[in-house]
Amino acid sequence: MSLNLAKVASEESMLNVKPSWKNWQLLTEKGRHIWACKPGSNPIDEHLQNVENITAEEIAQFSTDFRFDKSSNPNSADKVFRHAAINANFKPYSGQMPQAENPEQQAVIDALIKGINYFSCLQNDDGHWPGDYGGPLFLLPGLLIAAYISDTPFPKPHQEMMKIYLFNHQNKDGGWGMHIEGESTMFGTVMQYVSLRILGVDKSHQQLVKARAWIKSHGGATGIPSWGKFYLAILNLFDWEGFNSLFPEMWLFPKWLPVHPWRYWCHSRMVYLPMAYCYAQRIQMPENELILSLREEIFNEDFAAIDWPKQRNALCEKDAYTKLSPVLKWMNLFTNNYEKFKCNWLRKKATDYILKYLQAEDEQTNYINIGPVNQVINSISIWHAYGKNSKQFKQHVARWYDYLWVAEDGMKMKGYNGSQLWDTAFATRAILESEVGKLFPATIAKSYQFIDLSQIKAEHATHAEFFRHPMIGSWPFSTTENGWPVADCTAEGLSATLAVHHSGLVKPVIDEPRIKQAVDIILSYQNTDGGWPTYELKRAPKWLEKLNPSEVFADIMVDYSWTECTAACVISLLEIQEIFPGYKASEIRKAITSGIGFILKQQKPDGSWYGGWAVCFTYATWFGVEAICKAKAKAYVDDAILTDSLNKACAFLVAKQKVDGGWGETFESCSKQVYSEAVTSQVVNTAWALLALMSADFADKKIIESGVKLLLNRQTDIGDWPQENISGVFNYNCMITYANYRNIFPIWALSRYCNQYV
């Protein structure tokens, strides 16, 4: 039978419904499982046989059954996956129920058990929690362009679901933003428009007519930012002469030069690397009927008459987040002129090196690559170099499906191949914060299994040759196959491991040598400023940002130290000191002391910290407070200094509490770097604020109790919490979804409340 949500009276009634939507889960199944658990499984033949069974009637019914209304909330609630998981796994909790001294405390215990029980039913067999990790709107268009230029179309059901997604996220003014909550931009609008045309939507479609009007009224596609110019050039919708030179020869520079690309933050490095290959080869889609039509649809001028060199720095004002520096403009002047007189043998040498580097990245990541943009442009490069039928390109195509996810808003491309380890480590710690978590030993056993499988145990043979940080003992953000270790993911993986060991619920498998390897890696990540970065040590000074060519992102050139990353690493090192006090004691003490010093320097005058990886001040303030509180007990830094910092942080949080007891920020806190209060409280922001206040033993318990009551009131009958505003961010200006945060952090806050007050 079909699942019509309009006729479902309550969540409880869903438990007896057997929806016919299991095939939709197959659309993204590979993205939810780590293939390392299935040796030899590949990739896509069986997968495609299953999804082709989806009928046109099912596709047409999807939007009715899984309703999505952008005007009410542009964020999906992940209904497709969650409804399937509920129907397959949910059972009301029937175990031992702890008893509290009063009804108020009992209500918290009941809500916590209900929350953990619900969240446990979403856990995958391998131990991680699947979830929506979409949000950016420029990702799926890049994938569709790669599929189109290589003549490797997605199956029909995928295409239909992608159209649903793209149409669902169109703004009322006809445009699209860079992310699902953003105002319309040229980048977002042109990329979605071209994608829909690639998917076969006619230009006379009412929503495309409206989008075309937006594009033309804002100056046309010549004003698209540089990343958009790149994709349009690939499609033969922008002349390569209108694109600033990427100077492929730069990769042949001596490594000691401060502008050598090996010094870039790895996400930028691994995007501009394949971009340089495409630019060197001037890869371009042959003209066809669609391309010729699009040239008329998205430009205000006749395509053949456009003065392309004058468009290199053309930018729609809606897209301008960062300005090109005078230094970059001067460099572009030099490199653009160099293209007229370039040395062919040197260009070939540079291109050959870039291709070798691309192949190393593919092999190091099992063709997943570091992220979605890198995956797309690597795919195009490998297709061009080796052909559609090559083994290398087919391995790329197989991994495209790791990035796809279906929710009620349609099929999207995720911002990574998932957030598996990150979410699992957080969830494990959240559940085990109090004794209540021990009522769910099977859940913890499975999460520990995933954490065990996810620790990286071998080094890449070419890691030194291609500028990679050592990785043995580390944890990644997603899966081991992704192959990119991250400093704070390693810290969170280690902290979760220690929490499981302390619980006594499982027999430890991650032994002392592996724990010490993780400690060694964490220590190796610390920057000279005392803080911790993301993937690699900071390799260049801040002035390298003057070469940032992106216009839509800030601080993409250098791997900076961040408050959150630093706090996570400091916390894990403090925990290690308690268990192995003799292991590298002086080195760890020094690292912690300088890490706390970095955190203190990052604190703003109002007591808050800026969050670089989630929304925003409540998030980083939670991290900052947690680290300082744990360090305070060790007397590493003058107690008066730490006490003053905590007092300021608590005062900031109390000042931001809303009248209903909760806290709420919007994504503009990230982009504008000033606290932007949401209209309504958000359960995720509320949980972060509560965790910080409870960590600091804030004296006014009524402040904490009012926040806890909001979490209790927002919880659904079977233990879920609503999906509210988007909660993740990267590079200040692009937001990303963490669907599991709405469960993890309320559970954590309630668990801490039980631990401290019940």
PDB file of N, CA and C in Angstrom, residues 162-237:
ATOM      1  N   MET A 162      15.967  13.804  -9.171  1.00  0.00           N
ATOM      2  CA  MET A 162      16.815  14.999  -9.216  1.00  0.00           C
ATOM      3  C   MET A 162      16.008  16.216  -9.659  1.00  0.00           C
ATOM      4  N   LYS A 163      15.126  16.033 -10.621  1.00  0.00           N
ATOM      5  CA  LYS A 163      14.273  17.141 -11.055  1.00  0.00           C
ATOM      6  C   LYS A 163      13.375  17.613  -9.910  1.00  0.00           C
ATOM      7  N   ILE A 164      12.826  16.654  -9.174  1.00  0.00           N
ATOM      8  CA  ILE A 164      12.001  17.018  -8.022  1.00  0.00           C
ATOM      9  C   ILE A 164      12.803  17.873  -7.050  1.00  0.00           C
ATOM     10  N   TYR A 165      14.035  17.470  -6.787  1.00  0.00           N
ATOM     11  CA  TYR A 165      14.894  18.203  -5.851  1.00  0.00           C
ATOM     12  C   TYR A 165      15.165  19.623  -6.336  1.00  0.00           C
ATOM     13  N   LEU A 166      15.549  19.730  -7.599  1.00  0.00           N
ATOM     14  CA  LEU A 166      15.892  21.048  -8.136  1.00  0.00           C
ATOM     15  C   LEU A 166      14.689  21.979  -8.136  1.00  0.00           C
ATOM     16  N   PHE A 167      13.543  21.483  -8.547  1.00  0.00           N
ATOM     17  CA  PHE A 167      12.348  22.323  -8.545  1.00  0.00           C
ATOM     18  C   PHE A 167      11.915  22.685  -7.124  1.00  0.00           C
ATOM     19  N   ASN A 168      12.064  21.744  -6.205  1.00  0.00           N
ATOM     20  CA  ASN A 168      11.637  21.989  -4.830  1.00  0.00           C
ATOM     21  C   ASN A 168      12.383  23.149  -4.174  1.00  0.00           C
ATOM     22  N   HIS A 169      13.619  23.382  -4.590  1.00  0.00           N
ATOM     23  CA  HIS A 169      14.431  24.384  -3.911  1.00  0.00           C
ATOM     24  C   HIS A 169      14.524  25.710  -4.664  1.00  0.00           C
ATOM     25  N   GLN A 170      13.663  25.892  -5.646  1.00  0.00           N
ATOM     26  CA  GLN A 170      13.602  27.188  -6.324  1.00  0.00           C
ATOM     27  C   GLN A 170      12.967  28.214  -5.399  1.00  0.00           C
ATOM     28  N   ASN A 171      13.550  29.397  -5.339  1.00  0.00           N
ATOM     29  CA  ASN A 171      13.009  30.472  -4.517  1.00  0.00           C
ATOM     30  C   ASN A 171      11.802  31.120  -5.195  1.00  0.00           C
ATOM     31  N   LYS A 172      11.045  31.877  -4.432  1.00  0.00           N
ATOM     32  CA  LYS A 172       9.839  32.511  -4.962  1.00  0.00           C
ATOM     33  C   LYS A 172      10.147  33.485  -6.090  1.00  0.00           C
ATOM     34  N   ASP A 173      11.349  34.079  -6.058  1.00  0.00           N
ATOM     35  CA  ASP A 173      11.696  35.047  -7.104  1.00  0.00           C
ATOM     36  C   ASP A 173      12.155  34.385  -8.391  1.00  0.00           C
ATOM     37  N   GLY A 174      12.160  33.050  -8.413  1.00  0.00           N
ATOM     38  CA  GLY A 174      12.544  32.326  -9.620  1.00  0.00           C
ATOM     39  C   GLY A 174      13.967  31.817  -9.612  1.00  0.00           C
ATOM     40  N   GLY A 175      14.795  32.300  -8.695  1.00  0.00           N
ATOM     41  CA  GLY A 175      16.191  31.886  -8.646  1.00  0.00           C
ATOM     42  C   GLY A 175      16.452  30.812  -7.618  1.00  0.00           C
ATOM     43  N   TRP A 176      17.706  30.442  -7.507  1.00  0.00           N
ATOM     44  CA  TRP A 176      18.170  29.497  -6.496  1.00  0.00           C
ATOM     45  C   TRP A 176      19.361  30.108  -5.766  1.00  0.00           C
ATOM     46  N   GLY A 177      19.523  29.758  -4.521  1.00  0.00           N
ATOM     47  CA  GLY A 177      20.673  30.208  -3.764  1.00  0.00           C
ATOM     48  C   GLY A 177      21.857  29.271  -3.916  1.00  0.00           C
ATOM     49  N   MET A 178      22.947  29.611  -3.230  1.00  0.00           N
ATOM     50  CA  MET A 178      24.097  28.717  -3.227  1.00  0.00           C
ATOM     51  C   MET A 178      23.835  27.517  -2.331  1.00  0.00           C
ATOM     52  N   HIS A 179      22.912  27.704  -1.365  1.00  0.00           N
ATOM     53  CA  HIS A 179      22.501  26.596  -0.510  1.00  0.00           C
ATOM     54  C   HIS A 179      21.001  26.728  -0.282  1.00  0.00           C
ATOM     55  N   ILE A 180      20.404  25.742   0.357  1.00  0.00           N
ATOM     56  CA  ILE A 180      18.946  25.629   0.372  1.00  0.00           C
ATOM     57  C   ILE A 180      18.249  26.744   1.143  1.00  0.00           C
ATOM     58  N   GLU A 181      18.946  27.428   2.053  1.00  0.00           N
ATOM     59  CA  GLU A 181      18.323  28.539   2.777  1.00  0.00           C
ATOM     60  C   GLU A 181      18.753  29.900   2.230  1.00  0.00           C
ATOM     61  N   GLY A 182      19.588  29.911   1.213  1.00  0.00           N
ATOM     62  CA  GLY A 182      20.168  31.151   0.737  1.00  0.00           C
ATOM     63  C   GLY A 182      19.290  31.920  -0.230  1.00  0.00           C
ATOM     64  N   GLU A 183      19.534  33.220  -0.293  1.00  0.00           N
ATOM     65  CA  GLU A 183      18.881  34.060  -1.295  1.00  0.00           C
ATOM     66  C   GLU A 183      19.417  33.715  -2.678  1.00  0.00           C
ATOM     67  N   SER A 184      18.649  34.057  -3.691  1.00  0.00           N
ATOM     68  CA  SER A 184      19.017  33.702  -5.065  1.00  0.00           C
ATOM     69  C   SER A 184      20.327  34.363  -5.477  1.00  0.00           C
ATOM     70  N   THR A 185      21.157  33.591  -6.158  1.00  0.00           N
ATOM     71  CA  THR A 185      22.424  34.068  -6.698  1.00  0.00           C
ATOM     72  C   THR A 185      22.534  33.628  -8.152  1.00  0.00           C
ATOM     73  N   MET A 186      23.444  34.259  -8.874  1.00  0.00           N
ATOM     74  CA  MET A 186      23.670  33.850 -10.259  1.00  0.00           C
ATOM     75  C   MET A 186      24.250  32.438 -10.312  1.00  0.00           C
ATOM     76  N   PHE A 187      25.164  32.146  -9.409  1.00  0.00           N
ATOM     77  CA  PHE A 187      25.770  30.814  -9.351  1.00  0.00           C
ATOM     78  C   PHE A 187      24.693  29.753  -9.156  1.00  0.00           C
ATOM     79  N   GLY A 188      23.865  29.937  -8.126  1.00  0.00           N
ATOM     80  CA  GLY A 188      22.836  28.948  -7.854  1.00  0.00           C
ATOM     81  C   GLY A 188      21.815  28.846  -8.961  1.00  0.00           C
ATOM     82  N   THR A 189      21.401  29.974  -9.504  1.00  0.00           N
ATOM     83  CA  THR A 189      20.312  29.971 -10.477  1.00  0.00           C
ATOM     84  C   THR A 189      20.742  29.390 -11.815  1.00  0.00           C
ATOM     85  N   VAL A 190      21.878  29.820 -12.325  1.00  0.00           N
ATOM     86  CA  VAL A 190      22.340  29.303 -13.620  1.00  0.00           C
ATOM     87  C   VAL A 190      22.636  27.812 -13.532  1.00  0.00           C
ATOM     88  N   MET A 191      23.267  27.388 -12.445  1.00  0.00           N
ATOM     89  CA  MET A 191      23.631  25.972 -12.332  1.00  0.00           C
ATOM     90  C   MET A 191      22.392  25.078 -12.257  1.00  0.00           C
ATOM     91  N   GLN A 192      21.369  25.508 -11.502  1.00  0.00           N
ATOM     92  CA  GLN A 192      20.156  24.680 -11.434  1.00  0.00           C
ATOM     93  C   GLN A 192      19.395  24.722 -12.760  1.00  0.00           C
ATOM     94  N   TYR A 193      19.389  25.899 -13.388  1.00  0.00           N
ATOM     95  CA  TYR A 193      18.690  26.034 -14.674  1.00  0.00           C
ATOM     96  C   TYR A 193      19.300  25.104 -15.716  1.00  0.00           C
ATOM     97  N   VAL A 194      20.614  25.154 -15.846  1.00  0.00           N
ATOM     98  CA  VAL A 194      21.298  24.295 -16.822  1.00  0.00           C
ATOM     99  C   VAL A 194      21.078  22.829 -16.477  1.00  0.00           C
ATOM    100  N   SER A 195      21.074  22.494 -15.200  1.00  0.00           N
ATOM    101  CA  SER A 195      20.862  21.107 -14.785  1.00  0.00           C
ATOM    102  C   SER A 195      19.489  20.603 -15.208  1.00  0.00           C
ATOM    103  N   LEU A 196      18.477  21.410 -15.017  1.00  0.00           N
ATOM    104  CA  LEU A 196      17.131  21.000 -15.397  1.00  0.00           C
ATOM    105  C   LEU A 196      17.004  20.821 -16.904  1.00  0.00           C
ATOM    106  N   ARG A 197      17.693  21.666 -17.652  1.00  0.00           N
ATOM    107  CA  ARG A 197      17.678  21.493 -19.117  1.00  0.00           C
ATOM    108  C   ARG A 197      18.417  20.211 -19.519  1.00  0.00           C
ATOM    109  N   ILE A 198      19.526  19.899 -18.842  1.00  0.00           N
ATOM    110  CA  ILE A 198      20.230  18.636 -19.104  1.00  0.00           C
ATOM    111  C   ILE A 198      19.318  17.450 -18.803  1.00  0.00           C
ATOM    112  N   LEU A 199      18.497  17.588 -17.770  1.00  0.00           N
ATOM    113  CA  LEU A 199      17.578  16.513 -17.384  1.00  0.00           C
ATOM    114  C   LEU A 199      16.342  16.433 -18.274  1.00  0.00           C
ATOM    115  N   GLY A 200      16.296  17.286 -19.270  1.00  0.00           N
ATOM    116  CA  GLY A 200      15.236  17.161 -20.266  1.00  0.00           C
ATOM    117  C   GLY A 200      14.034  18.066 -20.067  1.00  0.00           C
ATOM    118  N   VAL A 201      14.098  18.989 -19.114  1.00  0.00           N
ATOM    119  CA  VAL A 201      12.979  19.908 -18.904  1.00  0.00           C
ATOM    120  C   VAL A 201      12.978  20.956 -20.015  1.00  0.00           C
ATOM    121  N   ASP A 202      11.827  21.181 -20.616  1.00  0.00           N
ATOM    122  CA  ASP A 202      11.732  22.118 -21.733  1.00  0.00           C
ATOM    123  C   ASP A 202      11.868  23.549 -21.240  1.00  0.00           C
ATOM    124  N   LYS A 203      12.446  24.384 -22.075  1.00  0.00           N
ATOM    125  CA  LYS A 203      12.666  25.778 -21.686  1.00  0.00           C
ATOM    126  C   LYS A 203      11.374  26.549 -21.488  1.00  0.00           C
ATOM    127  N   SER A 204      10.260  26.024 -21.988  1.00  0.00           N
ATOM    128  CA  SER A 204       8.970  26.697 -21.814  1.00  0.00           C
ATOM    129  C   SER A 204       8.304  26.354 -20.491  1.00  0.00           C
ATOM    130  N   HIS A 205       8.918  25.458 -19.727  1.00  0.00           N
ATOM    131  CA  HIS A 205       8.364  25.108 -18.419  1.00  0.00           C
ATOM    132  C   HIS A 205       8.229  26.378 -17.582  1.00  0.00           C
ATOM    133  N   GLN A 206       7.099  26.520 -16.908  1.00  0.00           N
ATOM    134  CA  GLN A 206       6.794  27.754 -16.198  1.00  0.00           C
ATOM    135  C   GLN A 206       7.895  28.148 -15.212  1.00  0.00           C
ATOM    136  N   GLN A 207       8.442  27.156 -14.475  1.00  0.00           N
ATOM    137  CA  GLN A 207       9.472  27.489 -13.486  1.00  0.00           C
ATOM    138  C   GLN A 207      10.795  27.888 -14.143  1.00  0.00           C
ATOM    139  N   LEU A 208      11.060  27.354 -15.328  1.00  0.00           N
ATOM    140  CA  LEU A 208      12.271  27.760 -16.038  1.00  0.00           C
ATOM    141  C   LEU A 208      12.102  29.141 -16.663  1.00  0.00           C
ATOM    142  N   VAL A 209      10.916  29.446 -17.101  1.00  0.00           N
ATOM    143  CA  VAL A 209      10.660  30.797 -17.624  1.00  0.00           C
ATOM    144  C   VAL A 209      10.928  31.823 -16.530  1.00  0.00           C
ATOM    145  N   LYS A 210      10.471  31.515 -15.342  1.00  0.00           N
ATOM    146  CA  LYS A 210      10.680  32.411 -14.203  1.00  0.00           C
ATOM    147  C   LYS A 210      12.166  32.509 -13.848  1.00  0.00           C
ATOM    148  N   ALA A 211      12.860  31.374 -13.879  1.00  0.00           N
ATOM    149  CA  ALA A 211      14.300  31.374 -13.588  1.00  0.00           C
ATOM    150  C   ALA A 211      15.067  32.161 -14.636  1.00  0.00           C
ATOM    151  N   ARG A 212      14.680  32.003 -15.887  1.00  0.00           N
ATOM    152  CA  ARG A 212      15.359  32.710 -16.982  1.00  0.00           C
ATOM    153  C   ARG A 212      15.180  34.222 -16.829  1.00  0.00           C
ATOM    154  N   ALA A 213      14.005  34.611 -16.391  1.00  0.00           N
ATOM    155  CA  ALA A 213      13.763  36.039 -16.162  1.00  0.00           C
ATOM    156  C   ALA A 213      14.680  36.562 -15.050  1.00  0.00           C
ATOM    157  N   TRP A 214      14.889  35.750 -14.012  1.00  0.00           N
ATOM    158  CA  TRP A 214      15.787  36.173 -12.928  1.00  0.00           C
ATOM    159  C   TRP A 214      17.205  36.346 -13.467  1.00  0.00           C
ATOM    160  N   ILE A 215      17.662  35.374 -14.232  1.00  0.00           N
ATOM    161  CA  ILE A 215      19.034  35.421 -14.773  1.00  0.00           C
ATOM    162  C   ILE A 215      19.223  36.673 -15.621  1.00  0.00           C
ATOM    163  N   LYS A 216      18.295  36.911 -16.522  1.00  0.00           N
ATOM    164  CA  LYS A 216      18.466  38.028 -17.455  1.00  0.00           C
ATOM    165  C   LYS A 216      18.300  39.379 -16.758  1.00  0.00           C
ATOM    166  N   SER A 217      17.427  39.436 -15.760  1.00  0.00           N
ATOM    167  CA  SER A 217      17.232  40.704 -15.062  1.00  0.00           C
ATOM    168  C   SER A 217      18.420  41.048 -14.165  1.00  0.00           C
ATOM    169  N   HIS A 218      19.287  40.075 -13.913  1.00  0.00           N
ATOM    170  CA  HIS A 218      20.472  40.315 -13.088  1.00  0.00           C
ATOM    171  C   HIS A 218      21.762  40.300 -13.909  1.00  0.00           C
ATOM    172  N   GLY A 219      21.619  40.524 -15.214  1.00  0.00           N
ATOM    173  CA  GLY A 219      22.790  40.722 -16.056  1.00  0.00           C
ATOM    174  C   GLY A 219      23.221  39.547 -16.893  1.00  0.00           C
ATOM    175  N   GLY A 220      22.586  38.396 -16.715  1.00  0.00           N
ATOM    176  CA  GLY A 220      22.939  37.237 -17.519  1.00  0.00           C
ATOM    177  C   GLY A 220      24.115  36.459 -16.945  1.00  0.00           C
ATOM    178  N   ALA A 221      24.377  35.309 -17.558  1.00  0.00           N
ATOM    179  CA  ALA A 221      25.333  34.341 -17.015  1.00  0.00           C
ATOM    180  C   ALA A 221      26.784  34.781 -17.118  1.00  0.00           C
ATOM    181  N   THR A 222      27.070  35.891 -17.797  1.00  0.00           N
ATOM    182  CA  THR A 222      28.457  36.365 -17.800  1.00  0.00           C
ATOM    183  C   THR A 222      28.899  36.762 -16.398  1.00  0.00           C
ATOM    184  N   GLY A 223      27.943  37.041 -15.511  1.00  0.00           N
ATOM    185  CA  GLY A 223      28.263  37.445 -14.146  1.00  0.00           C
ATOM    186  C   GLY A 223      28.325  36.299 -13.159  1.00  0.00           C
ATOM    187  N   ILE A 224      28.336  35.084 -13.648  1.00  0.00           N
ATOM    188  CA  ILE A 224      28.437  33.935 -12.751  1.00  0.00           C
ATOM    189  C   ILE A 224      29.841  33.893 -12.150  1.00  0.00           C
ATOM    190  N   PRO A 225      30.018  33.486 -10.880  1.00  0.00           N
ATOM    191  CA  PRO A 225      31.360  33.419 -10.282  1.00  0.00           C
ATOM    192  C   PRO A 225      32.265  32.424 -10.988  1.00  0.00           C
ATOM    193  N   SER A 226      33.533  32.431 -10.623  1.00  0.00           N
ATOM    194  CA  SER A 226      34.539  31.674 -11.372  1.00  0.00           C
ATOM    195  C   SER A 226      34.257  30.180 -11.402  1.00  0.00           C
ATOM    196  N   TRP A 227      33.761  29.593 -10.306  1.00  0.00           N
ATOM    197  CA  TRP A 227      33.456  28.164 -10.345  1.00  0.00           C
ATOM    198  C   TRP A 227      32.344  27.891 -11.352  1.00  0.00           C
ATOM    199  N   GLY A 228      31.372  28.788 -11.434  1.00  0.00           N
ATOM    200  CA  GLY A 228      30.325  28.651 -12.436  1.00  0.00           C
ATOM    201  C   GLY A 228      30.857  28.842 -13.843  1.00  0.00           C
ATOM    202  N   LYS A 229      31.759  29.804 -14.014  1.00  0.00           N
ATOM    203  CA  LYS A 229      32.388  29.999 -15.320  1.00  0.00           C
ATOM    204  C   LYS A 229      33.091  28.720 -15.770  1.00  0.00           C
ATOM    205  N   PHE A 230      33.745  28.059 -14.818  1.00  0.00           N
ATOM    206  CA  PHE A 230      34.453  26.815 -15.138  1.00  0.00           C
ATOM    207  C   PHE A 230      33.483  25.768 -15.676  1.00  0.00           C
ATOM    208  N   TYR A 231      32.388  25.528 -14.937  1.00  0.00           N
ATOM    209  CA  TYR A 231      31.443  24.498 -15.373  1.00  0.00           C
ATOM    210  C   TYR A 231      30.808  24.863 -16.714  1.00  0.00           C
ATOM    211  N   LEU A 232      30.489  26.133 -16.913  1.00  0.00           N
ATOM    212  CA  LEU A 232      29.914  26.545 -18.194  1.00  0.00           C
ATOM    213  C   LEU A 232      30.917  26.386 -19.327  1.00  0.00           C
ATOM    214  N   ALA A 233      32.201  26.644 -19.059  1.00  0.00           N
ATOM    215  CA  ALA A 233      33.227  26.447 -20.088  1.00  0.00           C
ATOM    216  C   ALA A 233      33.314  24.981 -20.492  1.00  0.00           C
ATOM    217  N   ILE A 234      33.204  24.083 -19.514  1.00  0.00           N
ATOM    218  CA  ILE A 234      33.199  22.644 -19.807  1.00  0.00           C
ATOM    219  C   ILE A 234      32.047  22.301 -20.745  1.00  0.00           C
ATOM    220  N   LEU A 235      30.911  22.972 -20.546  1.00  0.00           N
ATOM    221  CA  LEU A 235      29.725  22.699 -21.354  1.00  0.00           C
ATOM    222  C   LEU A 235      29.701  23.460 -22.680  1.00  0.00           C
ATOM    223  N   ASN A 236      30.748  24.236 -22.949  1.00  0.00           N
ATOM    224  CA  ASN A 236      30.779  25.055 -24.163  1.00  0.00           C
ATOM    225  C   ASN A 236      29.721  26.155 -24.105  1.00  0.00           C
ATOM    226  N   LEU A 237      29.432  26.583 -22.884  1.00  0.00           N
ATOM    227  CA  LEU A 237      28.512  27.700 -22.670  1.00  0.00           C
ATOM    228  C   LEU A 237      29.256  28.940 -22.197  1.00  0.00           C
TER     229      LEU A 237
END
